[in-house]
């Protein structure tokens, strides 16, 4: 090996070691970057452990830093039953939050539990305190004891207003995200495809210094592209600047973005470690090291396939996507190696054998790519090729794949005709085939560019709010008076926080008021909840379980739907559902009541508040959601 090659190898190994070290440091110190800026509680009134002669009128929490506009505090008061408290109110300095105690608490001990969350629903700080009251709750003048109001409104999280500079920032991050992902994917495809060709039909390949340099360069490009991709991904996911996302500690936040985020982190890990075989490609044909030489870049391709894990029958779709990516690596990666290395000039019989071997293995790879691509098209898009943005871009990709397939088949035919009995690769033949394979690889890069674009668009058959909530109950409402057709999902339907998902199918528009009410079991001392739904058209709204409704007691609860539309008013269609204990046990099986309109008296929600729902509306217009997905 020449001095230049040894220096290049050492630099590549040093870069991989440095990247891996940064990952390990970030894993060991995941919270160090943000710990200094974390808000904390300065004081709480009533103070922890204090004994009061009468019920407090409010609970006051003071923080050491100003609350952001999209920060939200939720508080529960148990004495020991859940008590009725008001909506948290923040003072002008945004340092003090006041929560009214709407009804006097009974004599005894009380427990205050509070959580401060940011605009994404992540916990900033949380805590609890206790106090006791030595006097009985006051009695009303009419002789009836004071009871809690029948409903409390779930604390709201106000949406943050976009700034004027946001579109430019997001556009820049989106372009960088696309470019980084494209470079990363292309690099690992070339590494795997080149190693596959060497293993199957060109064992002499590692003897050529040009082969070693090419694979090392491809690996280095893949590594740098992956780092750029992670920075842009972290900036987009965390809504932070590109410079702030350079900190590897921010990359670990991608773990909260589901499988695409975890796939991005695994992509960096396996691409970095693939340098072990890229630096010495002969390891792919050594029986003692072949297993790891296949596994490292192979797992990198599986991580690439995790860029989109959604849609109908997601596990099967992921498996199809893995096969699709593996076929693409053999096809596109092999074509680049042949064009840039094997056909770089005339040579002996081994170059002829390498070209023939690629023609043999690339034919089934083409078939696999086309078939799996069609399966994904049907699964994710269905019949919406022309009516959705994703489908229209997919049509462009199909055209590019067809062009690549035509060039590939023509090149394979020429290889079969001209190299069938050849024993050496002449200069005219090398030049002819080099141009053909260069064209094939160039179209392949265009196909990859379209694939990256597609990841920024939502397929027609994919619900953008298809979360992983454990929805054990499904309740349907179909009301002719208001024209509302909706389905409500509740889970886990147990004591504690519960996620809510509502899918409104009708009316398509004209909803001016939509609320869900949850009434506790008859005879219990628990309070009910009213949850405004921020939908004005048909669509989906999701309240994540982490910030969901706190069902305090087990038993038969009642859910009511209140709606006002341009067609009419629904004042309270209702049905019942079962809330179990936290361990899943229950004493009785309730009888489900049919959906009937009833009139109830409620406490009006605070005007101008917005529930902490993620929403997605559906209309007959062309889709406008181009938010970049993780991949």
XYZ file of C-alpha atoms in Angstrom:
631
model
C 0.000 0.000 0.000
C 1.367 3.439 -0.939
C 2.138 6.176 1.587
C -0.813 8.223 0.322
C -3.174 5.289 0.736
C -1.932 4.621 4.281
C -2.423 8.291 5.198
C -5.913 8.255 3.691
C -6.768 5.108 5.646
C -5.526 6.575 8.907
C -7.473 9.804 8.339
C -10.636 7.838 7.652
C -10.209 5.716 10.775
C -9.476 8.856 12.825
C -12.661 10.511 11.528
C -14.756 7.442 12.357
C -13.238 7.230 15.837
C -13.909 10.924 16.423
C -17.549 10.626 15.325
C -18.096 7.557 17.506
C -16.497 9.335 20.461
C -18.873 12.277 20.026
C -21.805 9.866 20.066
C -20.557 8.202 23.249
C -20.012 11.561 24.937
C -23.527 12.620 23.964
C -24.915 9.343 25.328
C -23.087 9.756 28.616
C -24.067 13.401 28.993
C -27.465 13.704 27.340
C -28.736 16.512 29.510
C -25.636 18.625 29.972
C -26.354 20.997 27.119
C -29.800 21.947 28.265
C -29.509 21.572 32.031
C -28.323 25.121 32.568
C -31.405 26.602 30.898
C -34.032 24.479 32.699
C -36.693 26.348 34.611
C -37.367 25.378 38.226
C -39.838 26.130 40.998
C -38.781 28.871 43.413
C -41.685 28.634 45.855
C -45.241 27.355 46.242
C -48.118 28.645 48.379
C -49.452 27.005 50.491
C -45.930 25.966 51.408
C -45.016 22.300 51.520
C -46.051 20.755 54.864
C -47.942 23.798 56.184
C -51.107 23.462 58.289
C -53.900 25.939 57.438
C -56.889 26.962 59.566
C -59.151 27.136 56.484
C -59.213 26.074 52.872
C -56.915 28.161 50.611
C -58.546 30.178 47.860
C -55.695 29.626 45.404
C -52.407 27.868 44.841
C -49.515 30.081 43.736
C -46.354 28.744 42.069
C -43.324 31.025 41.538
C -40.603 30.073 39.046
C -37.034 31.303 38.785
C -37.259 31.939 35.010
C -39.902 33.467 32.777
C -42.333 31.014 31.243
C -42.370 30.839 27.452
C -45.579 31.703 25.607
C -46.209 28.063 24.765
C -45.329 26.676 28.211
C -48.293 25.170 30.045
C -48.833 24.177 33.653
C -51.251 21.449 34.722
C -52.107 20.980 38.415
C -54.183 18.499 40.350
C -55.337 18.818 43.962
C -56.324 15.659 45.865
C -57.824 15.856 49.396
C -57.866 12.804 48.981
C -60.498 13.018 46.199
C -59.665 15.093 43.135
C -60.724 18.699 43.806
C -62.077 21.328 41.414
C -59.402 23.853 40.427
C -59.399 26.640 37.870
C -57.310 27.242 34.752
C -53.724 28.247 35.608
C -53.210 31.990 35.097
C -49.767 33.496 34.434
C -48.972 37.022 35.670
C -47.572 39.793 33.448
C -43.968 39.031 34.439
C -44.541 35.362 33.472
C -42.893 34.226 36.683
C -45.945 33.412 38.810
C -48.779 31.003 38.025
C -51.992 31.147 40.040
C -54.520 28.307 40.181
C -57.852 29.043 41.839
C -59.374 26.541 44.276
C -62.976 26.751 43.089
C -64.589 25.002 46.063
C -63.390 24.768 49.687
C -61.442 21.600 50.389
C -62.442 19.317 53.286
C -60.546 18.950 56.531
C -57.470 16.752 56.284
C -54.374 16.386 54.150
C -54.148 17.601 50.567
C -51.650 16.684 47.866
C -50.688 19.087 45.082
C -49.160 17.596 41.938
C -48.048 19.885 39.126
C -46.263 19.574 35.789
C -44.803 22.331 33.586
C -44.564 21.352 29.910
C -43.201 23.095 26.822
C -45.048 23.651 23.552
C -44.199 20.146 22.333
C -45.639 18.539 25.457
C -42.218 17.670 26.901
C -41.862 17.967 30.689
C -39.700 20.932 31.783
C -40.085 20.473 35.532
C -42.577 18.783 37.846
C -43.152 18.287 41.551
C -45.591 17.819 44.392
C -46.271 19.232 47.838
C -48.671 18.694 50.735
C -50.640 20.838 53.125
C -53.405 20.190 55.640
C -56.613 21.996 56.613
C -57.818 21.890 60.224
C -61.393 23.167 59.655
C -64.361 21.583 57.917
C -65.471 22.921 54.550
C -68.136 25.663 54.831
C -71.804 24.776 54.461
C -74.078 26.619 52.040
C -76.843 28.906 53.444
C -79.626 26.705 52.132
C -78.401 23.878 54.291
C -76.888 21.879 51.446
C -73.205 21.168 51.591
C -71.042 22.745 48.945
C -69.975 20.341 46.229
C -67.531 20.580 43.392
C -68.672 22.010 40.097
C -69.730 19.250 37.685
C -66.956 19.969 35.199
C -63.488 21.398 34.965
C -61.924 22.438 31.679
C -58.635 20.807 30.801
C -55.766 23.331 31.102
C -55.024 24.830 27.719
C -51.794 25.232 25.794
C -51.808 28.291 23.549
C -50.216 27.755 20.129
C -47.081 29.768 19.469
C -47.416 32.397 16.747
C -45.050 31.938 13.795
C -42.504 34.649 13.246
C -41.875 36.388 9.959
C -38.512 34.684 9.552
C -39.835 31.180 10.122
C -40.654 30.217 6.517
C -37.141 31.105 5.364
C -35.535 29.178 8.232
C -37.707 26.120 7.723
C -37.108 26.170 3.975
C -33.361 26.299 4.481
C -33.444 23.465 7.016
C -35.715 21.455 4.720
C -33.296 21.775 1.777
C -30.337 20.833 3.974
C -32.279 17.896 5.403
C -33.041 16.644 1.897
C -29.465 17.095 0.676
C -27.864 15.464 3.721
C -30.196 12.480 3.509
C -29.528 12.140 -0.245
C -25.738 12.163 0.185
C -25.894 9.793 3.148
C -28.145 7.315 1.333
C -26.145 7.417 -1.890
C -22.886 6.823 -0.023
C -24.055 3.753 1.882
C -25.720 2.331 -1.267
C -22.400 2.586 -3.109
C -20.455 0.979 -0.252
C -22.850 -1.967 0.033
C -23.303 -2.381 -3.729
C -19.548 -2.270 -4.338
C -18.834 -4.817 -1.616
C -21.603 -7.076 -2.959
C -20.014 -7.046 -6.435
C -16.564 -7.816 -4.995
C -17.954 -10.697 -2.947
C -20.036 -12.254 -5.717
C -17.979 -11.768 -8.879
C -14.831 -9.697 -8.501
C -12.511 -11.016 -5.772
C -9.579 -9.278 -7.511
C -11.200 -5.882 -6.862
C -9.404 -5.034 -3.569
C -6.064 -5.570 -5.349
C -6.657 -2.365 -7.324
C -5.803 0.792 -5.406
C -8.469 2.669 -7.386
C -11.108 0.306 -5.935
C -9.949 0.879 -2.370
C -9.862 4.649 -2.845
C -13.321 4.657 -4.388
C -14.911 2.702 -1.528
C -13.144 4.813 1.096
C -14.331 7.989 -0.606
C -17.903 6.649 -0.802
C -17.818 5.772 2.894
C -16.455 9.175 3.855
C -19.148 10.899 1.772
C -21.796 8.731 3.458
C -20.469 9.633 6.912
C -20.300 13.376 6.251
C -23.738 13.326 4.621
C -25.169 11.487 7.623
C -23.733 14.041 10.040
C -25.227 16.862 7.950
C -28.525 14.979 7.844
C -28.624 14.533 11.626
C -27.855 18.205 12.235
C -30.643 19.335 9.899
C -33.021 16.681 11.279
C -32.361 17.740 14.882
C -32.838 21.410 13.970
C -36.130 20.648 12.220
C -37.447 18.347 14.947
C -36.431 20.568 17.865
C -37.352 23.810 16.085
C -33.878 25.161 16.849
C -31.231 26.849 14.740
C -28.849 24.892 12.548
C -25.906 26.052 14.672
C -27.523 24.818 17.886
C -28.213 21.424 16.307
C -24.491 20.880 15.654
C -24.267 19.814 19.303
C -24.401 15.962 19.238
C -26.424 16.068 22.449
C -29.332 17.501 20.434
C -29.240 14.514 18.089
C -30.371 12.226 20.892
C -33.680 14.106 20.992
C -34.494 12.354 17.706
C -35.185 9.242 19.756
C -38.493 10.939 20.645
C -39.511 11.110 16.963
C -40.369 7.431 16.767
C -38.763 4.918 14.432
C -37.615 7.458 11.808
C -35.656 9.315 14.502
C -34.177 6.124 15.914
C -33.345 5.035 12.377
C -31.392 8.248 11.807
C -29.292 7.603 14.927
C -28.730 3.968 13.946
C -27.784 5.115 10.463
C -24.925 7.180 11.878
C -23.772 4.328 14.090
C -23.657 1.691 11.348
C -22.282 3.954 8.646
C -19.490 5.063 10.979
C -18.600 1.472 11.842
C -18.799 0.447 8.166
C -15.479 2.225 7.768
C -13.942 -0.958 9.172
C -14.696 -2.798 5.925
C -14.528 0.224 3.594
C -10.894 0.790 4.595
C -10.024 -2.825 3.813
C -12.526 -4.191 1.255
C -10.764 -7.572 1.177
C -12.525 -8.343 4.459
C -15.716 -9.019 2.486
C -14.112 -12.122 0.913
C -12.258 -13.305 4.010
C -14.355 -16.076 5.660
C -13.271 -14.954 9.129
C -14.487 -11.383 8.699
C -17.127 -11.702 5.957
C -20.057 -11.862 8.376
C -19.281 -8.485 9.969
C -18.266 -7.023 6.612
C -21.779 -7.795 5.341
C -23.588 -6.937 8.584
C -22.307 -3.399 9.245
C -23.279 -1.778 5.912
C -26.318 -4.079 5.765
C -27.659 -2.737 9.056
C -26.928 0.733 7.727
C -29.321 0.018 4.854
C -31.957 -1.254 7.288
C -31.616 2.055 9.152
C -32.169 3.846 5.831
C -35.373 1.818 5.369
C -36.646 3.161 8.706
C -37.051 6.640 7.177
C -40.727 5.875 6.593
C -42.432 3.379 8.920
C -46.110 4.222 8.582
C -49.200 3.553 6.569
C -51.472 0.501 6.352
C -49.914 -2.757 7.605
C -46.787 -0.882 8.733
C -44.697 -3.954 9.757
C -45.130 -5.554 6.337
C -44.461 -2.204 4.702
C -41.202 -1.888 6.611
C -40.110 -5.357 5.489
C -40.901 -4.474 1.872
C -38.967 -1.227 2.280
C -35.890 -3.102 3.558
C -35.931 -5.370 0.491
C -36.421 -2.315 -1.732
C -33.381 -0.555 -0.263
C -31.197 -3.676 -0.516
C -32.126 -4.086 -4.187
C -31.407 -0.402 -4.830
C -27.963 -0.770 -3.243
C -27.025 -3.677 -5.502
C -28.381 -1.883 -8.580
C -27.333 1.757 -8.125
C -24.267 1.156 -5.957
C -22.949 -1.546 -8.251
C -23.532 0.594 -11.359
C -21.430 3.419 -9.890
C -18.585 1.056 -8.966
C -18.556 -0.450 -12.456
C -18.715 2.941 -14.186
C -16.074 4.626 -12.017
C -13.677 1.741 -11.302
C -14.146 -1.424 -13.386
C -14.547 0.443 -16.683
C -12.044 3.194 -15.902
C -9.824 1.805 -18.680
C -8.835 -1.346 -20.593
C -7.763 -4.387 -18.611
C -7.508 -8.114 -18.305
C -10.099 -10.834 -18.012
C -11.026 -10.053 -14.392
C -12.560 -6.751 -15.520
C -14.643 -8.620 -18.081
C -15.756 -11.047 -15.369
C -16.654 -8.140 -13.050
C -18.838 -6.500 -15.706
C -20.566 -9.820 -16.449
C -21.089 -10.477 -12.724
C -22.731 -7.091 -12.229
C -25.020 -7.714 -15.187
C -26.093 -11.018 -13.613
C -26.771 -9.763 -10.087
C -28.319 -6.455 -11.147
C -31.115 -8.078 -13.177
C -32.866 -9.678 -10.150
C -32.103 -6.508 -8.190
C -34.013 -4.462 -10.796
C -36.935 -6.869 -10.571
C -36.969 -6.611 -6.767
C -36.825 -2.799 -6.815
C -39.689 -2.495 -9.304
C -41.957 -5.024 -7.564
C -41.395 -3.650 -4.058
C -41.852 -0.114 -5.361
C -45.231 -1.039 -6.831
C -46.267 -2.661 -3.539
C -45.383 0.516 -1.645
C -47.234 2.621 -4.222
C -50.438 0.657 -3.736
C -50.029 0.584 0.062
C -49.249 4.279 0.597
C -50.974 6.054 -2.301
C -53.664 3.782 -3.714
C -55.701 5.632 -6.330
C -54.549 9.127 -5.328
C -51.625 9.421 -7.727
C -53.038 12.530 -9.418
C -54.965 14.058 -6.513
C -52.194 14.362 -3.906
C -48.822 16.093 -3.843
C -47.126 12.852 -2.797
C -48.745 10.985 -5.684
C -47.712 13.604 -8.240
C -44.063 13.494 -7.147
C -44.249 9.708 -7.112
C -45.304 9.817 -10.773
C -42.105 11.737 -11.572
C -40.100 9.083 -9.733
C -41.856 6.326 -11.699
C -40.870 8.046 -14.953
C -37.233 8.273 -13.777
C -37.212 4.599 -12.752
C -38.641 3.634 -16.137
C -35.874 5.588 -17.902
C -33.232 3.960 -15.707
C -34.709 0.537 -16.399
C -34.616 1.135 -20.164
C -30.961 2.219 -20.088
C -30.074 -0.716 -17.819
C -31.701 -3.340 -20.039
C -29.992 -1.921 -23.122
C -26.621 -1.996 -21.362
C -27.142 -5.591 -20.182
C -27.996 -6.657 -23.718
C -24.782 -5.107 -25.032
C -22.746 -6.762 -22.275
C -24.214 -10.149 -23.178
C -23.519 -9.664 -26.888
C -20.015 -8.164 -26.761
C -18.479 -9.702 -23.646
C -19.849 -13.231 -23.882
C -16.609 -14.668 -25.218
C -14.213 -11.774 -24.582
C -11.036 -12.424 -22.575
C -9.976 -8.827 -22.090
C -11.559 -5.410 -21.886
C -10.386 -3.248 -24.782
C -10.326 0.544 -24.663
C -13.274 0.994 -27.108
C -15.424 -1.468 -25.157
C -14.527 0.117 -21.810
C -15.392 3.561 -23.157
C -18.723 2.386 -24.629
C -19.869 0.590 -21.480
C -18.560 3.335 -19.190
C -20.871 5.892 -20.824
C -23.848 3.524 -20.544
C -23.280 2.729 -16.874
C -22.599 6.396 -16.090
C -25.980 7.284 -17.576
C -27.626 4.498 -15.576
C -26.028 5.670 -12.318
C -26.879 9.329 -13.013
C -30.567 8.491 -13.466
C -30.337 6.445 -10.258
C -29.179 9.535 -8.371
C -32.182 11.436 -9.773
C -34.445 8.627 -8.504
C -32.883 8.954 -5.029
C -33.480 12.710 -5.147
C -37.180 12.093 -5.818
C -37.258 9.571 -2.953
C -35.941 12.230 -0.574
C -38.583 14.643 -1.818
C -41.304 12.075 -1.192
C -40.257 11.774 2.451
C -41.189 15.444 2.887
C -44.768 14.725 1.765
C -47.549 12.731 3.427
C -48.925 9.819 1.375
C -52.657 9.741 0.755
C -53.158 6.529 2.755
C -51.181 7.744 5.769
C -52.868 9.509 8.662
C -50.494 12.327 9.726
C -51.753 11.819 13.272
C -51.548 8.040 13.255
C -49.881 7.776 16.650
C -49.058 4.794 18.808
C -51.730 5.474 21.419
C -53.149 2.491 23.302
C -56.781 3.154 22.387
C -58.833 0.409 23.988
C -62.239 2.008 23.349
C -63.916 3.265 20.188
C -67.124 5.324 20.444
C -69.073 6.418 17.338
C -71.373 9.464 17.167
C -73.790 9.949 14.255
C -76.154 12.869 14.813
C -78.629 14.084 12.188
C -79.438 17.314 14.065
C -75.936 18.755 13.729
C -74.762 16.576 10.852
C -71.773 15.377 12.873
C -70.284 11.968 12.137
C -67.335 11.339 14.447
C -65.468 8.531 16.148
C -63.758 8.984 19.520
C -60.912 6.730 20.672
C -59.939 6.546 24.365
C -56.958 4.804 25.844
C -55.832 3.114 27.901
C -59.236 3.745 29.543
C -57.801 3.294 33.020
C -57.263 5.421 36.115
C -54.583 8.000 35.336
C -53.776 9.981 32.196
C -55.673 8.918 29.076
C -55.137 9.828 25.453
C -58.033 10.969 23.275
C -58.348 10.819 19.492
C -61.371 12.101 17.576
C -61.915 11.614 13.844
C -64.595 13.875 12.356
C -65.900 12.705 8.968
C -68.869 15.057 8.609
C -69.574 17.902 8.122
C -66.719 18.811 5.779
C -66.756 22.403 7.127
C -68.803 24.832 9.180
C -68.113 23.535 12.719
C -68.205 26.472 15.133
C -68.177 24.560 18.428
C -67.055 21.026 19.204
C -66.528 19.676 22.724
C -66.286 16.381 24.557
C -67.551 15.999 28.114
C -66.547 13.182 30.442
C -68.899 12.615 33.428
C -67.642 10.511 36.374
C -69.522 7.466 37.703
C -72.786 8.244 39.454
C -72.305 8.601 43.198
C -68.567 9.265 43.065
C -66.990 12.442 44.382
C -64.818 12.855 41.274
C -65.269 15.793 38.927
C -65.902 15.609 35.209
C -63.926 17.135 32.389
C -64.779 19.199 29.368
C -62.352 19.143 26.453
C -62.708 21.662 23.593
C -61.819 20.166 20.196
C -59.982 22.646 17.900
C -61.536 21.477 14.631
C -63.669 23.607 12.316
C -63.695 21.115 9.437
C -63.585 17.366 8.992
C -60.305 16.010 10.268
C -58.488 14.430 13.181
C -57.500 15.758 16.606
C -55.236 13.922 19.025
C -54.599 14.558 22.720
C -51.469 12.620 23.629
C -51.616 10.378 26.667
C -48.693 12.244 28.267
C -50.882 15.371 28.551
C -54.222 13.580 28.517
C -57.328 13.510 30.693
C -56.722 12.336 34.282
C -59.546 9.906 35.054
C -59.441 9.762 38.856
C -61.730 6.831 39.673
C -62.645 3.514 38.089
C -66.205 2.778 37.040
C -68.745 3.622 34.369
C -68.041 7.072 32.913
C -70.246 8.927 30.441
C -68.961 10.672 27.324
C -71.006 13.441 25.700
C -70.507 15.175 22.373
C -71.519 18.833 22.094
C -71.468 20.364 18.613
C -72.665 23.451 16.772
C -72.574 23.484 12.981
C -74.239 25.359 10.151
C -76.782 22.507 10.014
C -77.837 22.490 13.649
C -76.897 22.041 17.317
C -76.180 18.890 19.300
C -76.423 19.703 22.986
C -75.183 16.386 24.377
C -75.284 13.039 22.563
C -73.966 10.547 25.103
C -72.902 6.979 25.754
C -71.055 5.208 28.563
C -67.668 3.519 28.759
C -65.682 1.653 31.381
C -62.614 3.010 33.160
C -60.648 0.273 34.899
C -58.150 0.485 37.717
C -54.526 1.071 36.803
C -53.847 -2.675 37.017
C -56.736 -3.435 34.653
C -59.089 -4.867 37.276
C -62.767 -3.950 37.465
C -65.670 -5.031 39.655
C -68.552 -4.793 37.185
C -69.204 -4.733 33.465
C -71.314 -1.672 32.582
C -74.229 -1.688 30.205
C -73.553 0.614 27.249
C -76.285 3.178 26.691
C -77.274 4.139 23.164
C -76.504 7.564 21.785
C -79.282 9.934 22.899
C -79.407 13.728 23.195
C -79.547 15.039 26.754
C -79.351 18.484 28.345
C -76.742 19.032 31.078
C -75.527 21.995 33.083
C -71.807 22.710 32.771
C -69.191 25.243 33.738
C -68.321 27.297 30.637
C -64.729 26.965 29.432
C -62.438 29.948 29.611
C -62.789 31.966 26.363
C -59.845 32.067 24.005
C -58.137 28.882 25.155
C -56.926 26.140 22.881
C -56.755 22.501 23.914
C -53.362 20.760 23.666
C -54.453 18.803 20.609
C -52.488 18.089 17.481
C -54.927 18.496 14.582
C -55.114 17.636 10.913
C -57.984 18.832 8.738
C -59.081 17.200 5.513
C -60.739 19.122 2.682
C -61.353 18.689 -1.014
C -58.505 21.081 -1.814
C -55.042 19.910 -2.850
C -52.904 18.950 0.164
C -50.693 21.729 1.486
C -48.879 19.834 4.244
C -45.221 19.720 3.203
C -43.694 19.420 6.656
C -40.508 17.366 6.322
C -40.838 13.928 7.802
C -38.023 12.245 9.638
C -36.073 9.868 7.724
